[in-house]
Short mmCIF file of C-alpha atoms in Angstrom, two decimals:
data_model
loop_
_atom_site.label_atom_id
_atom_site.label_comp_id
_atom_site.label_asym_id
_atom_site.label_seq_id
_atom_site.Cartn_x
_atom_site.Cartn_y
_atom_site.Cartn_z
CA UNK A 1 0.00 0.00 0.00
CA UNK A 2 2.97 2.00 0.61
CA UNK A 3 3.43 2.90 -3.37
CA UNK A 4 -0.31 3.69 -3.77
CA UNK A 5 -1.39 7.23 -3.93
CA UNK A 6 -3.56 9.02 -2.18
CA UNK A 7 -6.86 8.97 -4.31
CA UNK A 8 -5.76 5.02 -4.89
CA UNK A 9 -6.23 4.22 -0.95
CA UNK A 10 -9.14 6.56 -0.92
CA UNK A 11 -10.58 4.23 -3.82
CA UNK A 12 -10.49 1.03 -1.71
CA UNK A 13 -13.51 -0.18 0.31
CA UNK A 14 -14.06 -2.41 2.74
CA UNK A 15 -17.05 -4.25 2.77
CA UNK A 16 -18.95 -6.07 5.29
CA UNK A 17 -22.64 -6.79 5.56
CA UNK A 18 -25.33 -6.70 7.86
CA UNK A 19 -27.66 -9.35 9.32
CA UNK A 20 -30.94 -10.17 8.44
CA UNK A 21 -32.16 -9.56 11.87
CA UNK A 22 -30.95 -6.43 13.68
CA UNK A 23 -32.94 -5.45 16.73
CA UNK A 24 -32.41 -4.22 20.24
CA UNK A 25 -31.36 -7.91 20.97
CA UNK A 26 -28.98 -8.27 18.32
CA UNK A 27 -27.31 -5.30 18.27
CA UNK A 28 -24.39 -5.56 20.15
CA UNK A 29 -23.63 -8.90 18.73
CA UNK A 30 -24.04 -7.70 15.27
CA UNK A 31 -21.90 -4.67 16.42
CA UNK A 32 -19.09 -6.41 18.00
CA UNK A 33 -19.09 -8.96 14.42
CA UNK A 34 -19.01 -5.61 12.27
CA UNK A 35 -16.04 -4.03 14.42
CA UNK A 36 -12.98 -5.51 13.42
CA UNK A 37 -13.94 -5.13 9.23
CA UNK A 38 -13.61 -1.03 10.25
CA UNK A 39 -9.57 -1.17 11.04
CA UNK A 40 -9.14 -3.69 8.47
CA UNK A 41 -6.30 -2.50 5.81
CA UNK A 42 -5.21 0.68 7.99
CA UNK A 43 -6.16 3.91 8.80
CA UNK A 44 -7.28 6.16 6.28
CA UNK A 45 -8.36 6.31 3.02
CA UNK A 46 -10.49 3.32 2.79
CA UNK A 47 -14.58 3.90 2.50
CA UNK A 48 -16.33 1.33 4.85
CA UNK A 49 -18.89 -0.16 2.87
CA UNK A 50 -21.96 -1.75 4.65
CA UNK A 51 -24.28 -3.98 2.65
CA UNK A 52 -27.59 -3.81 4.39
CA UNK A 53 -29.49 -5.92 1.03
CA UNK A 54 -30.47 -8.80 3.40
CA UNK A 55 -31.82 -6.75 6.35
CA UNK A 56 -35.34 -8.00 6.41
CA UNK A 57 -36.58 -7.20 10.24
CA UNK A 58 -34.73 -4.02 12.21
CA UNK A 59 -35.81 -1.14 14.15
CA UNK A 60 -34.16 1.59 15.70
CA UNK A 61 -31.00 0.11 16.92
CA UNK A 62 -30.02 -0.83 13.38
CA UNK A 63 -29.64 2.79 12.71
CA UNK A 64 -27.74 3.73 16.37
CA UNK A 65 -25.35 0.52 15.23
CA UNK A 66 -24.83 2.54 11.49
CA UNK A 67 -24.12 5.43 13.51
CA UNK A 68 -21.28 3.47 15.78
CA UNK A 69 -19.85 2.39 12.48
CA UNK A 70 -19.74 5.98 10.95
CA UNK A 71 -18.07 6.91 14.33
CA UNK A 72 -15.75 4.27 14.56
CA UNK A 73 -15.21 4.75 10.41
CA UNK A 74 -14.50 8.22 11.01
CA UNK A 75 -11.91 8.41 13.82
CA UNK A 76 -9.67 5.72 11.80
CA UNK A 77 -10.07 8.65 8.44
CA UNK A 78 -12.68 6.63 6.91
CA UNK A 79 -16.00 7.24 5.48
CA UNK A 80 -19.44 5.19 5.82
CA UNK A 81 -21.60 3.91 2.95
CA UNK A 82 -24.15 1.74 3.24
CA UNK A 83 -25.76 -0.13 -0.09
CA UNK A 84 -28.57 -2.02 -0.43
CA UNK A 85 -30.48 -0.60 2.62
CA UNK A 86 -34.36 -1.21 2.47
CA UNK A 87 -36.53 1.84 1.89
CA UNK A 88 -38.07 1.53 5.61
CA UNK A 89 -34.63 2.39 6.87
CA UNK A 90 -33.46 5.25 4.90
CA UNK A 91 -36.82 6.13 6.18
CA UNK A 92 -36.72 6.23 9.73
CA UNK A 93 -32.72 7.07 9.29
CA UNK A 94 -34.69 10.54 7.50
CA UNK A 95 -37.36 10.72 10.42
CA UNK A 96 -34.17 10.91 12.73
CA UNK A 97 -32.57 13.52 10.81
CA UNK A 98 -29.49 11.21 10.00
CA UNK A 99 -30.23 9.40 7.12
CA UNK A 100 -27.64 12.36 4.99
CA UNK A 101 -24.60 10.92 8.00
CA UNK A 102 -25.30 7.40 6.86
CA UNK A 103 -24.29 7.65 2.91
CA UNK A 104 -27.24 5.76 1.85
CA UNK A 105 -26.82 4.85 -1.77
CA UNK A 106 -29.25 5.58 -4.71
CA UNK A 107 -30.67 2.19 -4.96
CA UNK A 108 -32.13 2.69 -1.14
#
């Protein structure tokens, strides 16, 4: 990575996706499974990419989790995106005033 150049690194994601299920009662498991993907390849540079395409039942502490991850993202130089995220959550991420934070793609 050393020979790369700046827009290079800031080119390469990291990707990890979410669970199907992510309630009050799974969220700190799904949290603490998410965690170590953020620090993977570095600091800096790379976007964190979360794929939330097989999300099927959530509620609110799906978005406080995104919110971790954007946190966590953040402090290491990164940036969140999050892909495939059903309409319902973009949603309620908008009814919380966050859903801009959360880089929902498009396709949401």
């Amino acid at each position: 990575q050393a020979g790369r150049t700046q827009q290079e690194r800031q080119q390469v994601t990291v990707a990890s996706a979410l669970p199907s299920r992510l309630t009050i009662a799974d969220a700190r498991v799904a949290l603490a499974a998410l965690e170590p993907a953020i620090a993977k390849n570095g600091n800096g540079g790379a976007a964190f990419t979360v794929d939330a395409s097989a999300l099927a039942a959530f509620d609110t502490s799906a978005i406080a989790v995104l919110l971790e991850l954007r946190r966590q993202a953040q402090a290491l130089g990164r940036t969140l995106a999050v892909h495939g995220a059903p309409a319902a959550m973009v949603e309620l991420a908008g009814l919380y005033g966050v859903a801009e934070l959360l880089g929902f793609d498009a396709t949401a």
